[in-house]
PDB file of C-alpha atoms in Angstrom:
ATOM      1  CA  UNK A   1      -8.336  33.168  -5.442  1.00 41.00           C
ATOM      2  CA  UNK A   2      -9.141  33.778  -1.983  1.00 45.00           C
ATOM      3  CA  UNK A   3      -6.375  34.563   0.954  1.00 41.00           C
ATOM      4  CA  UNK A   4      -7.571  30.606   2.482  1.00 47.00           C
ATOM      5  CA  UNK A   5      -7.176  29.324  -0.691  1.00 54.00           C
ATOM      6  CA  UNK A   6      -3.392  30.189  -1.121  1.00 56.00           C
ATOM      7  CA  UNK A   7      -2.950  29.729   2.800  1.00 61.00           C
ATOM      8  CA  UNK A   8      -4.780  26.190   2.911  1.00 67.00           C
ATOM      9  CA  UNK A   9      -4.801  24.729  -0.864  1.00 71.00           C
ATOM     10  CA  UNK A  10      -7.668  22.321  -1.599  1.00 79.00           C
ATOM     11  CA  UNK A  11      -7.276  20.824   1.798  1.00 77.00           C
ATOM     12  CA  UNK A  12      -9.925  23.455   3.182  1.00 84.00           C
ATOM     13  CA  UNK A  13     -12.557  22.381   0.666  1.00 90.00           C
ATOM     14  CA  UNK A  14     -11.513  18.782   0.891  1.00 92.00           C
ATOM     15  CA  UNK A  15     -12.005  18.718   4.478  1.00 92.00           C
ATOM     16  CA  UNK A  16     -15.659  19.869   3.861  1.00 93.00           C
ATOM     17  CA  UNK A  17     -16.687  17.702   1.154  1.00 96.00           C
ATOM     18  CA  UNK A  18     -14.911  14.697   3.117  1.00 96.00           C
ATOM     19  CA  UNK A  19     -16.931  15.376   6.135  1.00 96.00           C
ATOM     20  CA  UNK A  20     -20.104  15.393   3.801  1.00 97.00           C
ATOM     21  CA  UNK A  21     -19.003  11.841   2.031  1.00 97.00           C
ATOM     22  CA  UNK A  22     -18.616  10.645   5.595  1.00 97.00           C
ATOM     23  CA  UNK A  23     -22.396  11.377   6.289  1.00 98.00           C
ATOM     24  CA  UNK A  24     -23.673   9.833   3.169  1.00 98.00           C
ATOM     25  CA  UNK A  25     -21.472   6.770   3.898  1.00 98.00           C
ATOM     26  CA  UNK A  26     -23.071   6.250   7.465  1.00 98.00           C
ATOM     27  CA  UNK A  27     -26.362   6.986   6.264  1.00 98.00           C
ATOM     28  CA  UNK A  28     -25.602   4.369   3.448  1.00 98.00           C
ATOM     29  CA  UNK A  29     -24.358   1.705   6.595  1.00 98.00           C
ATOM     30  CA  UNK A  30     -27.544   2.853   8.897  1.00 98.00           C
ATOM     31  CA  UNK A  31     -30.164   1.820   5.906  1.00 97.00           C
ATOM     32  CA  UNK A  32     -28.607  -1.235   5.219  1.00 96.00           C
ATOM     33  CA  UNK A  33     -31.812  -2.915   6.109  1.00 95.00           C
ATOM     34  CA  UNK A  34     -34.167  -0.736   5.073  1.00 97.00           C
ATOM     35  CA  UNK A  35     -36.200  -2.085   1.483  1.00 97.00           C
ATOM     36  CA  UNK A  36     -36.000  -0.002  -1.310  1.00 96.00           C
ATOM     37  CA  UNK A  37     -32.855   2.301   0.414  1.00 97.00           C
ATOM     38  CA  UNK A  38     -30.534   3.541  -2.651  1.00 97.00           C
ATOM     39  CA  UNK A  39     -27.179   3.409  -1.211  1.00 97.00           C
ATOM     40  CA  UNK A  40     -25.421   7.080  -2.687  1.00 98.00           C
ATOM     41  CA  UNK A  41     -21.729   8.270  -3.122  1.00 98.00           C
ATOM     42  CA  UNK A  42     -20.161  11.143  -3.894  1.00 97.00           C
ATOM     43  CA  UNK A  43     -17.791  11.255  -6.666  1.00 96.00           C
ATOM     44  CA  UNK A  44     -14.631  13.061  -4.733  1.00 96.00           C
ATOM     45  CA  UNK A  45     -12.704  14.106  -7.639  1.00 95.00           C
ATOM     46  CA  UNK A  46     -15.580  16.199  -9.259  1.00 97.00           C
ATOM     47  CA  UNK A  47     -17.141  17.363  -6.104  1.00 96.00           C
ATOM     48  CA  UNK A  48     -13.438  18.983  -5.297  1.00 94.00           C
ATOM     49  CA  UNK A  49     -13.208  20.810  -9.315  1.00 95.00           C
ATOM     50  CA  UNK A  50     -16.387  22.387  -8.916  1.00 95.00           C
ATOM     51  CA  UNK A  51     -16.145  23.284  -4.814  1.00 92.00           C
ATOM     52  CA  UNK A  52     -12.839  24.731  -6.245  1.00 90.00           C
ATOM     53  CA  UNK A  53     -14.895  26.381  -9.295  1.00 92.00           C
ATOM     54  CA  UNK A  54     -17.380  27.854  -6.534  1.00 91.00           C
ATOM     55  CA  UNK A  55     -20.109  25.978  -7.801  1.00 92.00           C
ATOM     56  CA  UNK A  56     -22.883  23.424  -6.276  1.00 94.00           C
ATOM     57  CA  UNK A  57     -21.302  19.927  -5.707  1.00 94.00           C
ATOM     58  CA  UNK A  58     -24.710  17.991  -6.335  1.00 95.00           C
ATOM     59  CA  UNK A  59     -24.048  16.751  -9.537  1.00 96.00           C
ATOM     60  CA  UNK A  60     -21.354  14.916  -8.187  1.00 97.00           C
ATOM     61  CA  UNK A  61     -23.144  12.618  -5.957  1.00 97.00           C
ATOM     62  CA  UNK A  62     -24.245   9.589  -8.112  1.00 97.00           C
ATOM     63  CA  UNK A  63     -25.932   6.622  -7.116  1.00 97.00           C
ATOM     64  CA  UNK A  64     -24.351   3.491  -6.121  1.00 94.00           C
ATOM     65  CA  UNK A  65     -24.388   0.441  -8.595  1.00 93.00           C
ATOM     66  CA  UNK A  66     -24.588  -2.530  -5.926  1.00 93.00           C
ATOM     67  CA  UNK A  67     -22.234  -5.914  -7.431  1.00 92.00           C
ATOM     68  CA  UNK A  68     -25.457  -8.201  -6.499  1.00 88.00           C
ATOM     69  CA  UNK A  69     -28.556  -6.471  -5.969  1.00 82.00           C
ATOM     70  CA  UNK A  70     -30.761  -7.268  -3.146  1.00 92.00           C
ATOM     71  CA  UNK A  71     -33.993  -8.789  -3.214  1.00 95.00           C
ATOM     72  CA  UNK A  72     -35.798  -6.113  -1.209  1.00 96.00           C
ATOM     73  CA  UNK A  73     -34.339  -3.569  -3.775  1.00 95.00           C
ATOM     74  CA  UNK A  74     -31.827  -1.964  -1.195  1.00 97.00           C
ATOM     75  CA  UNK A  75     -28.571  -1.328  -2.735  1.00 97.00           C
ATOM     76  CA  UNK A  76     -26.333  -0.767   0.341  1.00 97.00           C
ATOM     77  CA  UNK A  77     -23.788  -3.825   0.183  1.00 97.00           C
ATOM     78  CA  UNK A  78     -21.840  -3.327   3.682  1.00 96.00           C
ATOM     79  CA  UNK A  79     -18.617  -4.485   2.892  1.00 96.00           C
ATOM     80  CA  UNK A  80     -18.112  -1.505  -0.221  1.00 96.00           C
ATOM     81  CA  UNK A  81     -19.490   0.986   2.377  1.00 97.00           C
ATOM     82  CA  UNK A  82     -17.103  -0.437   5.288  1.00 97.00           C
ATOM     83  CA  UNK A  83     -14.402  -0.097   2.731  1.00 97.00           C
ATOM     84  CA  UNK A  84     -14.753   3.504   1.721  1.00 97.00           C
ATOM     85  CA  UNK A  85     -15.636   5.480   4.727  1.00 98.00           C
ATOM     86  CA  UNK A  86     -12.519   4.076   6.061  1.00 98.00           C
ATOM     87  CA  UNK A  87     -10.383   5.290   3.468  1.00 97.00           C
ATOM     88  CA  UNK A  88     -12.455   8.284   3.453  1.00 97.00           C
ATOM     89  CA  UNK A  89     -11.740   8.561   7.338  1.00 97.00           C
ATOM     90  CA  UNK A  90      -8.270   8.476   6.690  1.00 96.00           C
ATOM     91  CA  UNK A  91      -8.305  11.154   3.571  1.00 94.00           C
ATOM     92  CA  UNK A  92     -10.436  13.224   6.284  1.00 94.00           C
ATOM     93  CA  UNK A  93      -7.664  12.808   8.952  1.00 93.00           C
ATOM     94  CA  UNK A  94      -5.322  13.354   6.527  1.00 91.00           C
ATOM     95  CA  UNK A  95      -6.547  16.837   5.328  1.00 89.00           C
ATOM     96  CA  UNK A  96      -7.332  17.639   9.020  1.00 90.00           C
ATOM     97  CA  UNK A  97      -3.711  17.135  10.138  1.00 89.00           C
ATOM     98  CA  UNK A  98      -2.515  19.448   7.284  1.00 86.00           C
ATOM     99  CA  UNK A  99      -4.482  22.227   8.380  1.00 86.00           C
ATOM    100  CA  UNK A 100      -3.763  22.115  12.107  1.00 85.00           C
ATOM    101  CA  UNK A 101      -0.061  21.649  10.682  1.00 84.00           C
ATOM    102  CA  UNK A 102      -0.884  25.173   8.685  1.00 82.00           C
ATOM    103  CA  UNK A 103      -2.362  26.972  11.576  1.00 83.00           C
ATOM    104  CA  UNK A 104       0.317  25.964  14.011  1.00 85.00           C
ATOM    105  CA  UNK A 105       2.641  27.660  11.861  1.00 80.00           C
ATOM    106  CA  UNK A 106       1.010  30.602  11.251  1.00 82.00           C
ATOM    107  CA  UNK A 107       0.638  31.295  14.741  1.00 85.00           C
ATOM    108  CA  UNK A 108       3.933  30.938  15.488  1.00 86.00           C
ATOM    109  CA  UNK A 109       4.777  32.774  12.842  1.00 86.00           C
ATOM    110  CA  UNK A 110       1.888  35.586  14.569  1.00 86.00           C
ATOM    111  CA  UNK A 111       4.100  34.921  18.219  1.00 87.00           C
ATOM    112  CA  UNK A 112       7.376  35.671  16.666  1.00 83.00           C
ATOM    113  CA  UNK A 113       8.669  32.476  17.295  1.00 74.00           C
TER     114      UNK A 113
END
């Protein structure tokens, strides 16, 4: 275990592998209309175990199943990608706030105050 791990828990990692989700989401909402596109998602709970393990979180992206496949043989459906980059936003702004919540302390701990 590393000195950030004990000072900033998973929420260091998380914030990384959220901000990576994020950019497979949009790229999921961009290619929406784009035949063939295979929409992809990252499964969060196993990307975390093996970022925490030290180990390469491609196995945990999988890709998506679409509800009612498209004609065209994209798989984006925009409503399921709407739905989880916005609760991924929030996990994201979540983890962020603990952080800056972590380093405000520690440099007021650092100011003597």
């Amino acid at each position: 275990m590393s000195v950030g791990d004990s000072l900033f828990g998973v929420h260091a990692n998380a914030l990384q592998l959220r901000s990576q989700r994020m950019a497979m989401l949009a790229s999921n909402i961009a290619n929406a209309a784009t035949p063939n596109y295979k929409a992809r998602d990252m499964d969060f709970a196993q990307a975390l175990r093996l970022a925490g393990d030290g180990t390469s979180t491609d196995s945990a992206v999988r890709y998506r199943v679409p509800i009612q496949p498209s004609l065209d043989g994209n798989t984006v459906e925009l409503a399921t990608e709407q739905t989880a980059f916005a609760e991924n936003a929030l996990a994201y702004r979540s983890s962020l706030s603990f952080l800056q919540g972590r380093v405000g302390t520690m440099m007021r701990a650092l100011k003597g105050e």
